[in-house]
């Protein structure tokens, strides 16, 4: 199928994307960026039947025509990447990611053709997304998956993604959120919040004085 490729060399994020994905996935599978509608049209025609047996309720399908129109108008992130991966002319994978907050990049959707799995396609994509988000000066990358999906969990743990929350989601069920920290001080803050003995000078200086208050209390309690 033919589709429009999204690229604007005047936008910094497009230039960074082009640099990182210039040689595709695994240096052999070509990557195109497309728009929202094209991405989901490809998913429906090429991948829907290959989806796992997860029971998912599609949010957009629960909206009226007017609600969906407004949702798509109002809910476009500043940065979004809808990727189509091809082996020659055969579409073999889809990846979607976007800006979730000003310092947060969200890996939102991934699908690899069942005949192309276990080649390292997802791992290579993951490496490139981390590089892209870092060069775009995001502080964190987040991702979620259903709790039973150990394949995705294992792949991300190897790339230093940490379990950051658990959610009972009305559309997807029991999901786990993972976070990869691109800022070392923020990672140390996560360790500290998780009960680890970890801290940094920047954390101390940017705690509105409460790190010093805590230190004084610890010293006082040890006397």
C-alpha positions in Angstrom: 0.0 0.0 0.0 1.1 3.6 -0.6 1.1 6.3 2.1 2.4 9.7 2.8 5.7 10.0 4.7 6.0 12.6 7.4 9.3 14.6 7.5 10.1 18.3 7.9 13.8 19.1 7.8 13.0 22.5 9.5 12.0 20.8 12.7 14.8 19.8 15.1 13.0 16.5 16.1 12.8 15.4 12.5 16.4 16.1 11.9 17.4 14.1 15.0 15.0 11.3 14.0 16.5 11.1 10.5 20.0 10.9 11.9 19.2 8.1 14.3 17.0 6.0 12.0 18.9 6.8 8.8 20.0 3.1 8.4 16.7 1.7 9.6 16.3 -1.2 12.0 19.2 -3.6 12.3 20.8 -1.6 9.5 18.6 -3.5 6.9 14.9 -2.8 7.5 13.8 0.6 6.2 11.8 3.0 8.5 9.2 5.5 7.4 7.3 8.0 9.5 3.6 8.3 8.7 0.6 10.1 10.1 -1.9 8.9 12.8 -4.6 7.7 10.4 -2.2 5.9 8.1 -0.5 4.1 11.0 -3.8 2.6 12.2 -5.0 1.8 8.7 -1.8 -0.3 8.3 -2.4 -1.9 11.7 -5.9 -3.0 10.8 -5.0 -4.4 7.4 -1.6 -5.9 8.2 -1.4 -6.7 11.9 -4.8 -6.9 13.7 -5.1 -10.7 13.2 -1.6 -11.2 14.7 -2.5 -9.5 17.9 -2.3 -11.5 21.1 -5.3 -12.7 23.0 -5.4 -9.7 25.3 -8.9 -8.3 25.8 -8.6 -4.6 25.0 -11.3 -2.0 24.7 -10.4 0.7 22.1 -11.0 4.2 23.6 -11.7 5.9 20.3 -14.3 3.3 19.5 -16.2 4.1 22.7 -16.7 7.8 21.6 -19.4 9.3 19.4 -18.4 10.6 16.0 -18.4 14.2 17.4 -16.4 13.2 20.5 -13.8 11.3 18.4 -13.4 14.3 16.1 -12.8 16.6 19.1 -10.5 14.0 20.7 -8.3 13.8 17.7 -8.3 17.6 17.3 -7.4 18.4 20.9 -5.1 15.5 21.8 -2.1 15.7 19.5 1.2 15.7 21.5 3.9 18.2 20.5 6.1 15.4 19.3 4.8 12.1 17.9 6.4 9.3 15.8 4.3 6.7 13.9 6.9 4.3 12.3 6.4 1.8 9.6 9.3 -0.8 9.3 9.7 -2.5 5.9 11.6 -5.4 4.5 11.8 -4.2 0.9 8.1 -3.5 0.2 6.8 -5.8 3.0 5.6 -4.1 6.1 7.0 -6.0 9.1 6.6 -3.8 12.2 4.8 -0.8 13.6 6.1 1.4 16.4 4.4 4.5 18.0 5.9 6.9 20.5 5.2 10.4 21.6 5.8 13.2 24.0 3.6 12.6 27.1 4.7 15.6 29.3 7.3 18.3 28.8 10.1 16.0 30.0 8.5 12.6 29.4 8.7 10.5 26.3 6.1 7.7 25.9 6.7 4.4 24.0 3.0 3.8 23.3 2.6 0.9 20.8 4.7 -1.8 19.2 3.9 -4.6 16.8 6.3 -6.9 14.9 5.2 -9.4 12.3 5.2 -12.9 13.8 7.6 -14.2 11.1 10.2 -11.5 12.0 10.2 -11.9 15.7 13.3 -12.9 17.7 15.7 -11.2 15.2 16.4 -8.3 17.5 14.0 -5.8 15.7 12.4 -4.6 18.9 15.7 -4.4 20.8 17.3 -2.3 18.1 14.2 0.0 18.0 14.4 0.3 21.8 18.1 1.4 21.6 17.3 4.0 19.0 14.3 5.4 20.9 16.5 5.8 24.0 19.1 7.7 21.9 16.4 9.8 20.3 14.8 10.8 23.6 18.2 11.6 25.1 19.1 13.9 22.2 15.7 15.5 22.5 16.6 16.2 26.1 13.8 14.3 27.7 14.5 13.2 31.3 12.5 10.0 31.3 11.0 7.4 28.9 7.9 5.6 30.0 6.1 2.5 28.7 3.3 0.2 29.9 2.2 -3.4 29.1 -0.1 -5.9 30.5 1.2 -7.7 33.6 1.5 -11.1 31.9 3.7 -9.8 29.0 7.1 -11.1 30.2 8.7 -10.7 26.7 8.4 -6.9 26.8 9.3 -6.8 30.5 12.5 -8.7 30.0 13.5 -6.7 26.9 13.1 -3.4 28.8 14.7 -4.5 32.0 17.8 -5.2 30.0 17.8 -1.6 28.9 17.5 -0.3 32.5 13.8 0.3 32.6 12.4 0.1 36.2 8.9 -0.8 37.4 7.5 2.6 38.5 3.8 1.8 39.0 0.9 -0.6 38.7 -2.5 0.3 37.3 -5.9 -1.3 36.8 -6.7 0.3 33.5 -10.3 0.2 32.1 -9.1 -0.3 28.5 -6.2 -2.7 29.0 -6.6 -4.4 32.3 -3.8 -4.9 34.8 -0.8 -3.0 33.4 2.7 -2.2 34.6 4.4 1.1 34.0 8.2 1.1 33.4 10.5 4.1 33.4 14.0 4.6 31.9 15.8 7.5 33.4 17.9 9.7 31.0 18.9 12.0 33.9 21.3 10.4 36.4 20.1 12.6 39.3 16.5 11.7 38.7 17.5 8.0 38.6 19.2 8.5 42.0 16.0 10.2 43.3 14.1 7.1 42.1 16.5 4.8 43.9 16.1 6.9 47.1 12.3 6.8 46.9 12.5 3.0 46.4 14.4 2.6 49.7 18.0 2.5 48.4 20.8 4.5 50.0 21.4 6.8 47.1 21.5 10.6 46.7 23.4 13.4 44.9 24.6 17.0 45.4 22.0 18.3 42.9 19.2 16.5 44.7 20.4 18.0 48.0 20.6 21.5 46.5 17.1 21.3 44.8 15.0 20.0 47.7 13.8 23.3 48.9 15.8 22.8 52.1 14.1 19.6 53.2 17.0 17.4 52.4 19.0 19.4 54.9 16.1 19.2 57.4 16.1 15.4 57.0 19.9 15.3 57.4 19.6 17.3 60.6 16.9 14.9 61.9 19.0 11.9 61.1 22.0 13.3 62.9 19.9 14.4 65.9 18.3 10.9 66.2 21.8 9.3 66.2 23.0 11.2 69.2 
